[in-house]
Short mmCIF file of C-alpha atoms and ligand atoms in Angstrom, two decimals:
data_model
loop_
_atom_site.label_atom_id
_atom_site.label_comp_id
_atom_site.label_asym_id
_atom_site.label_seq_id
_atom_site.Cartn_x
_atom_site.Cartn_y
_atom_site.Cartn_z
CA MET J 1 -0.47 -25.30 -3.51
CA ALA J 2 2.61 -23.40 -2.19
CA LYS J 3 4.76 -22.67 0.35
CA VAL J 4 4.66 -19.62 1.30
CA ALA J 5 6.07 -16.85 3.64
CA PHE J 6 4.46 -13.57 4.57
CA LEU J 7 6.41 -10.40 6.23
CA GLY J 8 4.88 -8.17 8.06
CA LEU J 9 1.30 -8.53 9.44
CA GLY J 10 -0.38 -4.72 9.05
CA VAL J 11 -3.60 -3.22 8.06
CA MET J 12 -2.65 -5.00 4.85
CA GLY J 13 -0.50 -7.32 5.08
CA TYR J 14 -2.81 -9.47 7.83
CA PRO J 15 -5.99 -10.20 6.01
CA MET J 16 -3.54 -10.53 2.56
CA ALA J 17 -2.12 -13.54 4.41
CA GLY J 18 -5.05 -14.65 5.57
CA HIS J 19 -6.86 -14.85 2.59
CA LEU J 20 -3.05 -16.85 0.77
CA ALA J 21 -4.09 -19.60 3.40
CA THR J 22 -8.15 -20.14 3.15
CA LYS J 23 -8.46 -18.84 -0.69
CA GLY J 24 -5.50 -19.80 -1.72
CA GLY J 25 -5.36 -23.20 0.26
CA HIS J 26 -1.53 -22.64 0.01
CA GLU J 27 0.81 -23.25 3.27
CA VAL J 28 1.54 -20.04 5.23
CA THR J 29 4.60 -19.37 7.66
CA VAL J 30 4.26 -15.80 8.48
CA TYR J 31 6.37 -13.23 10.37
CA ASN J 32 5.91 -10.04 12.50
CA ARG J 33 8.16 -7.26 13.89
CA SER J 34 6.23 -7.39 17.01
CA THR J 35 5.05 -11.24 17.95
CA GLU J 36 1.57 -10.86 19.06
CA LYS J 37 0.33 -9.91 15.64
CA ALA J 38 2.25 -13.31 14.24
CA VAL J 39 0.35 -15.14 17.30
CA ARG J 40 -3.43 -13.74 16.68
CA TRP J 41 -2.75 -14.34 12.84
CA VAL J 42 -1.28 -18.18 13.49
CA GLY J 43 -4.63 -18.54 16.16
CA GLN J 44 -7.01 -17.11 13.47
CA PHE J 45 -5.80 -18.69 10.40
CA GLY J 46 -3.35 -22.02 10.90
CA GLY J 47 0.15 -22.05 9.84
CA ARG J 48 3.23 -21.41 11.72
CA PHE J 49 4.88 -17.78 12.65
CA GLU J 50 9.17 -17.74 12.66
CA ALA J 51 10.53 -14.95 14.81
CA THR J 52 12.89 -13.88 11.90
CA PRO J 53 12.27 -12.90 7.69
CA ARG J 54 15.17 -15.50 7.27
CA ALA J 55 13.44 -18.35 9.40
CA ALA J 56 10.44 -17.61 7.37
CA ALA J 57 11.84 -17.66 4.25
CA THR J 58 13.38 -20.64 4.71
CA LYS J 59 12.34 -23.34 2.46
CA GLN J 60 9.40 -21.40 0.61
CA ASP J 61 8.34 -21.46 -2.74
CA PHE J 62 7.59 -18.01 -2.37
CA VAL J 63 8.08 -15.11 -0.12
CA MET J 64 5.81 -12.03 -0.43
CA ALA J 65 6.11 -8.99 2.30
CA CYS J 66 4.17 -5.67 3.29
CA VAL J 67 5.98 -3.39 5.45
CA GLY J 68 6.57 0.20 5.21
CA ASN J 69 8.91 2.25 3.32
CA ASP J 70 12.69 1.63 1.73
CA ASP J 71 14.82 1.36 4.92
CA ASP J 72 11.47 -1.49 6.40
CA LEU J 73 11.80 -3.11 2.88
CA ARG J 74 16.02 -3.44 3.12
CA GLN J 75 16.47 -4.79 6.64
CA VAL J 76 13.50 -8.04 6.28
CA THR J 77 15.65 -8.76 2.86
CA LEU J 78 18.71 -7.97 2.79
CA GLY J 79 19.36 -7.45 6.89
CA PRO J 80 21.26 -9.97 8.64
CA ASP J 81 18.59 -11.66 9.62
CA GLY J 82 16.43 -10.90 6.12
CA ALA J 83 15.07 -13.26 4.05
CA PHE J 84 17.58 -13.19 1.13
CA GLN J 85 19.82 -14.38 3.66
CA ALA J 86 17.58 -18.14 3.14
CA MET J 87 15.95 -18.29 0.01
CA GLY J 88 16.79 -20.81 -2.24
CA ARG J 89 17.76 -21.15 -6.21
CA GLY J 90 14.58 -20.41 -8.18
CA THR J 91 12.40 -19.31 -5.59
CA VAL J 92 10.41 -15.77 -5.60
CA PHE J 93 9.58 -12.72 -3.78
CA VAL J 94 7.03 -10.64 -4.15
CA ASP J 95 7.24 -7.37 -2.15
CA HIS J 96 3.53 -5.54 -1.97
CA THR J 97 5.09 -2.95 -0.16
CA THR J 98 4.68 0.77 -1.67
CA ALA J 99 8.38 1.39 -2.02
CA SER J 100 10.99 3.49 -4.61
CA ALA J 101 11.54 2.11 -7.36
CA GLU J 102 15.38 2.17 -6.87
CA ILE J 103 14.73 -0.66 -4.66
CA ALA J 104 12.94 -2.75 -6.49
CA ARG J 105 15.40 -2.91 -8.98
CA GLU J 106 18.07 -2.99 -6.09
CA LEU J 107 16.32 -6.19 -4.87
CA ALA J 108 15.32 -7.29 -8.36
CA ALA J 109 19.88 -7.37 -8.68
CA ALA J 110 20.27 -8.65 -5.61
CA ALA J 111 17.83 -11.37 -5.54
CA ALA J 112 19.14 -12.65 -9.39
CA GLU J 113 23.00 -12.90 -8.01
CA ARG J 114 21.57 -15.59 -5.53
CA GLY J 115 19.87 -17.32 -8.22
CA PHE J 116 16.19 -16.88 -7.17
CA ALA J 117 13.61 -14.11 -8.87
CA ALA J 118 11.89 -10.71 -7.17
CA ILE J 119 9.01 -9.04 -8.03
CA ASP J 120 7.74 -5.41 -6.78
CA ALA J 121 4.24 -5.67 -6.81
CA PRO J 122 2.82 -2.70 -5.22
CA VAL J 123 -1.47 -2.30 -4.30
CA SER J 124 -4.07 -0.12 -4.63
CA GLY J 125 -7.55 -0.90 -2.73
CA GLY J 126 -6.87 -0.13 0.47
CA GLN J 127 -8.18 -1.46 3.90
CA ALA J 128 -11.04 -2.60 2.65
CA GLY J 129 -9.38 -4.22 -0.90
CA ALA J 130 -7.41 -6.46 1.37
CA GLU J 131 -9.91 -7.08 3.49
CA ASN J 132 -12.21 -8.70 0.72
CA GLY J 133 -9.14 -9.74 -1.51
CA VAL J 134 -10.29 -7.16 -4.14
CA LEU J 135 -6.99 -5.28 -4.40
CA THR J 136 -5.84 -4.06 -7.58
CA VAL J 137 -1.92 -4.89 -7.88
CA MET J 138 1.02 -2.97 -10.32
CA CYS J 139 4.31 -5.72 -10.95
CA GLY J 140 7.08 -5.17 -12.29
CA GLY J 141 9.96 -8.11 -13.12
CA ASP J 142 10.34 -10.88 -15.50
CA ALA J 143 7.55 -12.35 -17.40
CA ALA J 144 7.81 -15.96 -17.01
CA VAL J 145 8.55 -15.07 -12.75
CA TYR J 146 5.68 -13.14 -12.83
CA ALA J 147 3.35 -16.03 -14.58
CA ARG J 148 4.04 -18.19 -11.73
CA ALA J 149 3.60 -15.44 -9.35
CA GLU J 150 0.43 -14.06 -10.68
CA PRO J 151 -1.90 -17.30 -9.56
CA VAL J 152 -0.46 -17.01 -5.78
CA ILE J 153 -1.35 -13.36 -5.93
CA ALA J 154 -4.51 -13.97 -7.48
CA ALA J 155 -6.03 -15.17 -4.09
CA TYR J 156 -6.13 -11.46 -2.43
CA ALA J 157 -6.14 -9.66 -6.34
CA ARG J 158 -9.22 -8.09 -7.76
CA ALA J 159 -6.76 -7.06 -10.63
CA CYS J 160 -2.94 -8.33 -11.17
CA THR J 161 -1.27 -6.60 -14.43
CA LEU J 162 2.78 -7.18 -14.92
CA MET J 163 3.29 -3.52 -15.94
CA GLY J 164 7.13 -4.08 -17.45
CA GLU J 165 10.89 -5.17 -15.74
CA ALA J 166 11.79 -4.37 -12.32
CA GLY J 167 11.01 -1.35 -11.12
CA ALA J 168 7.41 -0.94 -13.09
CA GLY J 169 5.35 -1.71 -10.51
CA GLN J 170 5.95 1.10 -8.56
CA LEU J 171 6.09 3.58 -10.68
CA ALA J 172 3.09 2.64 -11.57
CA LYS J 173 1.59 3.12 -7.96
CA MET J 174 3.05 6.26 -8.44
CA CYS J 175 0.72 7.26 -10.71
CA ASN J 176 -2.07 5.95 -8.88
CA GLN J 177 -0.84 8.04 -5.76
CA ILE J 178 -0.35 11.42 -8.25
CA CYS J 179 -4.27 11.53 -9.54
CA ILE J 180 -5.52 10.29 -5.90
CA ALA J 181 -3.44 13.81 -4.53
CA GLY J 182 -5.24 15.48 -7.55
CA VAL J 183 -8.93 13.75 -6.95
CA VAL J 184 -8.78 14.44 -3.21
CA GLN J 185 -8.15 18.07 -3.31
CA GLY J 186 -10.89 18.60 -6.20
CA LEU J 187 -13.09 16.83 -3.75
CA ALA J 188 -12.44 19.25 -0.66
CA GLU J 189 -12.84 22.24 -2.41
CA ALA J 190 -16.38 21.38 -4.14
CA LEU J 191 -17.56 19.64 -0.39
CA HIS J 192 -16.03 22.70 1.47
CA PHE J 193 -17.00 25.41 -1.81
CA ALA J 194 -20.84 23.86 -1.48
CA LYS J 195 -20.62 24.01 2.49
CA ARG J 196 -20.43 28.05 1.82
CA ALA J 197 -22.49 27.90 -1.03
CA GLY J 198 -25.52 26.73 1.30
CA LEU J 199 -26.17 23.56 -1.14
CA ASP J 200 -27.59 20.23 0.56
CA THR J 201 -24.40 18.53 0.22
CA GLU J 202 -25.89 15.01 0.04
CA LYS J 203 -28.77 16.27 -3.01
CA LEU J 204 -25.15 17.46 -4.62
CA ILE J 205 -22.96 14.23 -4.34
CA SER J 206 -26.30 12.14 -5.30
CA THR J 207 -26.19 14.38 -8.30
CA ILE J 208 -22.87 15.23 -9.68
CA SER J 209 -21.29 11.36 -8.87
CA LYS J 210 -23.48 10.29 -11.92
CA GLY J 211 -21.78 12.86 -14.25
CA ALA J 212 -18.19 13.16 -15.14
CA ALA J 213 -17.11 14.63 -12.24
CA GLN J 214 -18.10 11.15 -10.40
CA SER J 215 -14.27 9.16 -8.68
CA TRP J 216 -13.97 6.36 -5.61
CA GLN J 217 -12.98 9.23 -3.35
CA MET J 218 -16.34 11.11 -3.89
CA GLU J 219 -18.96 7.62 -3.62
CA ASN J 220 -16.18 6.42 -0.22
CA ARG J 221 -15.56 9.59 0.95
CA TYR J 222 -17.86 12.58 1.01
CA LYS J 223 -20.21 11.34 3.68
CA THR J 224 -17.35 11.68 5.95
CA MET J 225 -15.33 14.68 5.04
CA VAL J 226 -18.69 16.52 5.31
CA ALA J 227 -18.67 15.23 8.64
CA GLY J 228 -14.94 15.78 9.60
CA GLU J 229 -14.39 12.05 10.52
CA PHE J 230 -10.95 11.00 9.40
CA GLU J 231 -10.15 8.39 12.45
CA PHE J 232 -9.50 5.43 9.74
CA GLY J 233 -8.77 4.38 6.41
CA PHE J 234 -4.72 5.51 4.34
CA ALA J 235 -2.91 7.98 7.15
CA VAL J 236 -1.92 10.92 5.89
CA ASP J 237 2.00 9.94 6.73
CA TRP J 238 1.75 6.84 4.55
CA MET J 239 1.03 9.12 1.95
CA ARG J 240 3.79 12.11 2.59
CA LYS J 241 5.53 9.16 2.42
CA ASP J 242 4.01 8.19 -1.18
CA LEU J 243 4.53 12.00 -2.40
CA ASP J 244 8.09 12.10 -1.36
CA ILE J 245 8.98 8.98 -3.10
CA VAL J 246 6.41 10.07 -6.49
CA LEU J 247 8.46 14.01 -6.45
CA ALA J 248 11.79 12.32 -5.93
CA GLU J 249 11.28 10.35 -9.00
CA ALA J 250 9.71 13.01 -10.94
CA ARG J 251 13.31 14.83 -9.72
CA THR J 252 14.78 12.34 -12.15
CA ASN J 253 12.87 11.40 -15.07
CA GLY J 254 11.74 15.47 -15.19
CA ALA J 255 8.23 15.03 -15.32
CA THR J 256 6.28 18.31 -13.93
CA LEU J 257 3.95 17.84 -10.92
CA PRO J 258 2.73 21.06 -10.28
CA VAL J 259 -0.42 19.84 -8.18
CA THR J 260 0.90 16.85 -6.56
CA ALA J 261 3.70 19.51 -5.10
CA LEU J 262 1.42 21.52 -3.62
CA VAL J 263 -0.86 18.72 -2.36
CA ASP J 264 2.10 17.77 -0.40
CA GLN J 265 2.63 20.97 1.02
CA PHE J 266 -0.90 20.62 2.06
CA TYR J 267 -1.22 17.18 3.54
CA ALA J 268 2.34 18.66 5.78
CA GLU J 269 -0.11 21.86 7.25
CA VAL J 270 -3.08 18.44 7.73
CA GLN J 271 0.37 16.79 9.75
CA ALA J 272 0.88 20.15 11.66
CA MET J 273 -3.00 20.25 12.28
CA GLY J 274 -2.67 16.65 14.32
CA GLY J 275 -3.80 14.80 11.91
CA HIS J 276 -0.65 12.13 10.68
CA ARG J 277 -2.81 9.07 11.23
CA TRP J 278 -6.09 10.53 9.70
CA ASP J 279 -7.51 9.21 6.43
CA THR J 280 -6.14 11.16 3.56
CA SER J 281 -9.64 12.82 2.83
CA SER J 282 -8.87 15.39 5.72
CA LEU J 283 -7.61 17.51 3.33
CA ILE J 284 -10.65 19.13 3.73
CA ALA J 285 -9.79 20.05 7.48
CA ARG J 286 -7.53 22.81 6.64
CA LEU J 287 -10.34 24.12 4.21
CA GLU J 288 -12.27 24.62 7.31
CA ARG J 289 -10.12 25.57 9.94
N1 NAP H 301 -3.29 0.86 4.24
C1 NAP H 301 -3.67 1.42 3.77
O1 NAP H 301 -4.79 1.40 2.77
C2 NAP H 301 -2.36 0.99 1.76
C3 NAP H 301 -3.19 1.20 0.43
C4 NAP H 301 -2.49 0.83 -0.48
C5 NAP H 301 -0.79 0.07 0.07
N2 NAP H 301 -0.33 0.64 1.32
C6 NAP H 301 1.06 0.37 2.09
O2 NAP H 301 1.30 -0.70 2.36
C7 NAP H 301 2.31 -0.72 3.14
C8 NAP H 301 2.05 -1.57 4.54
O3 NAP H 301 0.92 -0.91 4.75
P1 NAP H 301 0.16 -1.03 5.99
O4 NAP H 301 -1.32 -0.34 6.28
O5 NAP H 301 0.03 -2.64 6.42
O6 NAP H 301 1.16 -0.26 7.57
P2 NAP H 301 1.00 -0.86 8.73
O7 NAP H 301 -0.20 -1.51 9.78
O8 NAP H 301 1.26 0.28 10.02
O9 NAP H 301 1.57 -2.42 8.92
C9 NAP H 301 3.10 -2.04 8.35
C10 NAP H 301 4.29 -3.33 8.66
O10 NAP H 301 5.25 -3.59 8.45
C11 NAP H 301 5.80 -4.08 9.72
N3 NAP H 301 7.33 -3.32 9.69
C12 NAP H 301 7.94 -1.93 9.33
N4 NAP H 301 8.73 -1.37 9.68
C13 NAP H 301 9.55 -3.03 10.02
C14 NAP H 301 10.65 -3.20 9.93
N5 NAP H 301 11.99 -2.46 9.77
N6 NAP H 301 11.09 -4.25 10.12
C15 NAP H 301 10.19 -5.44 10.46
N7 NAP H 301 8.69 -5.75 10.19
C16 NAP H 301 8.46 -4.09 9.97
C17 NAP H 301 5.32 -3.66 10.67
O11 NAP H 301 5.83 -4.62 12.01
P3 NAP H 301 4.61 -4.00 13.37
O12 NAP H 301 3.52 -5.03 13.25
O13 NAP H 301 6.03 -4.75 14.32
O14 NAP H 301 4.59 -2.39 13.38
C18 NAP H 301 3.62 -4.63 10.21
O15 NAP H 301 3.65 -5.68 10.48
C19 NAP H 301 3.01 0.40 2.82
O16 NAP H 301 4.28 0.63 1.97
C20 NAP H 301 1.82 1.15 2.34
O17 NAP H 301 2.29 2.34 2.26
C21 NAP H 301 -0.98 0.98 2.59
#
């Protein structure tokens, strides 16, 4: 059992922090920018909340975070009320935000200067994965530090892997998002085509999902894509944030990502249709408008 702070009780962070308290049996202190969620969390899981990341991070063994983007992360760590102002020597910061590899390296260096360590640990598996405690976690950082953090992360993970040094977790998450972009567009085109061709989409998916075209997106999203329902899931705005990070990294490392760049533009069109908060499977909506 450890003393753990969790910063950011959003769609992902709220249930993740809950698993730390219930399944992990840890002593958990939470922080959320808007206090209502922190109050609700403490009502549901016990523990306590603090008004700033700095206060929440005081005298903890581990500080976990899951906020929005690089700027948000910088604010909750390096800001005047940030967690890094309070973290003691030998403690560990674990970041579950999907952010750039650059900020992961920046935070690892800032932590080292202050005598503690940081691990970048973005997740895959969505809201359901967080609620059921079965996320896939991709980590970057020092191996000895990772070995200490992994049993704590296990409270909400089905798979957790150290990919390499600081930033490597974020680079792995970028690969994850590149795969998803291409797969969802392919699935959207197939379903759009099937409807035009007059095929029974139920029969189609129950057949081709048993073959080489099978994917998580196909199994979990085809029904709502056919029905044109997108008010749930992983928001297009978040996906565009992620693809922006991916394309910036590709400009640096020289990778060629033509399909990812194209799908990013398709998501911009979905945003223009009003789909900022729609699930990423809404790529089919721009084909059917
Ligand atoms: N949702 C998914 O399916 C999914 C899957 C994998 C990865 N992710 C990634 O996980 C991260 C969180 O996603 P989410 O879906 O949980 O988002 P969310 O529901 O919008 O929650 C974001 C959380 O970050 C907090 N926050 C944002 N900016 C902040 C700031 N400047 N200072 C302090 N707190 C701040 C928010 O506080 P308030 O409550 O006050 O707004 C909220 O607690 C993102 O990086 C996302 O890309 C999401």
